[in-house]
Amino acid sequence: MGMLKEFKDFVMRGNVLDLAVAVVIGAAFGAIVSSLVEHVITPLLLAPALSAAHLNNIDGLSWGAVKYGNFLSAIIKFVIIAFILFLIVKFFKSLEKKAVPPASEPTATEKLLAQILEELKKPQK
């Protein structure tokens, strides 16, 4: 029974659950970006290049056994995901409130030093 309780405690920790949610959301976001690249960006932006190469889709771009079309598609997906994650992180950092330390009352030593400075600034008689 001890091992089962330890496992439950491990799984129920906040960071494990957060990681699980992040993985699921990341996979869904990856699918959205894949669809964007394959069904929107490739047809709109790469259609002239593909038609010049006499191909229907980017998967057909190859040089021998090397399918560099798939590699180009993966690079486009990576750049889109990285840029969007950059924007998300930047947005959440801007929401963080800057911790401004409260103005504290001067200590007795600071008050005494201020009085000494005032006395030293006065002209000597």
C-alpha positions in Angstrom: 0.0 0.0 0.0 2.9 2.4 0.7 4.1 2.4 -2.9 0.6 3.1 -4.2 0.3 6.1 -1.9 3.7 7.4 -3.0 2.7 7.1 -6.6 -0.6 8.9 -5.9 1.3 11.7 -4.1 3.8 11.9 -7.0 1.1 12.2 -9.7 -1.0 14.6 -7.7 1.8 17.1 -7.3 1.1 20.4 -9.1 4.1 20.3 -11.4 3.3 16.8 -12.8 -0.3 17.7 -13.6 0.9 21.0 -15.2 3.3 19.1 -17.3 0.7 16.6 -18.4 -1.7 19.5 -19.4 1.2 21.2 -21.2 2.0 18.1 -23.2 -1.7 17.6 -24.3 -2.1 21.2 -25.2 1.3 21.2 -27.0 0.2 18.2 -29.1 -3.1 19.8 -30.0 -1.3 23.0 -30.9 1.2 21.1 -33.0 -1.7 19.5 -34.9 -3.1 23.0 -35.6 0.2 24.3 -36.8 0.7 21.2 -39.0 -2.7 21.8 -40.6 -1.9 25.5 -41.1 1.3 24.7 -42.8 0.0 21.8 -45.0 -3.4 23.3 -45.9 -2.9 27.0 -45.9 0.7 28.1 -46.1 1.9 25.5 -48.5 -0.9 26.0 -51.0 -0.9 29.8 -50.8 2.8 30.6 -50.6 4.6 27.6 -52.1 2.1 26.9 -54.9 4.1 28.7 -57.6 7.3 26.9 -56.6 5.5 23.5 -56.4 3.9 24.0 -59.8 7.3 25.0 -61.3 8.6 21.7 -60.0 5.5 19.9 -61.4 4.4 18.7 -57.9 1.1 18.7 -56.1 2.4 19.0 -52.5 5.5 19.7 -50.6 5.9 16.0 -49.7 6.9 15.3 -53.3 10.0 17.5 -53.1 12.9 15.0 -53.0 16.4 14.4 -54.2 16.9 10.7 -54.6 15.8 9.2 -51.3 16.1 12.5 -49.4 12.7 14.0 -48.9 13.7 17.6 -48.3 10.1 18.8 -48.8 9.1 17.1 -45.5 12.2 18.7 -43.9 11.1 22.2 -45.2 7.6 21.6 -43.8 9.0 20.7 -40.4 11.2 23.8 -40.4 8.2 26.0 -41.2 6.2 24.3 -38.4 9.0 24.8 -35.9 9.4 28.5 -36.7 5.7 29.1 -36.3 5.5 27.2 -33.0 8.6 28.9 -31.6 7.4 32.4 -32.6 4.0 31.8 -31.0 5.5 30.5 -27.9 7.8 33.5 -27.8 4.7 35.8 -28.0 2.9 33.9 -25.3 5.9 34.1 -22.9 6.4 37.7 -23.7 2.7 38.4 -23.0 2.7 36.6 -19.6 5.9 38.4 -18.6 4.2 41.7 -19.3 1.4 40.7 -17.0 3.7 40.1 -14.1 3.5 43.0 -11.8 6.8 44.6 -11.0 7.4 44.2 -7.2 7.9 47.7 -5.9 9.3 47.7 -2.4 7.2 49.9 -0.1 8.8 53.1 1.0 10.0 52.4 4.5 10.5 54.9 7.4 14.1 55.8 7.8 15.8 54.1 10.7 17.1 56.0 13.8 20.6 55.7 12.4 19.6 57.2 9.1 17.8 60.1 10.8 20.8 60.8 13.0 23.1 60.8 9.9 20.7 63.2 8.1 20.9 65.6 11.1 24.7 65.4 11.1 24.8 66.2 7.4 22.5 69.2 7.9 24.8 70.5 10.7 27.9 70.0 8.5 26.2 72.0 5.7 25.6 75.0 7.9 28.3 77.7 7.7 30.8 77.7 10.6 30.7 80.7 13.0 
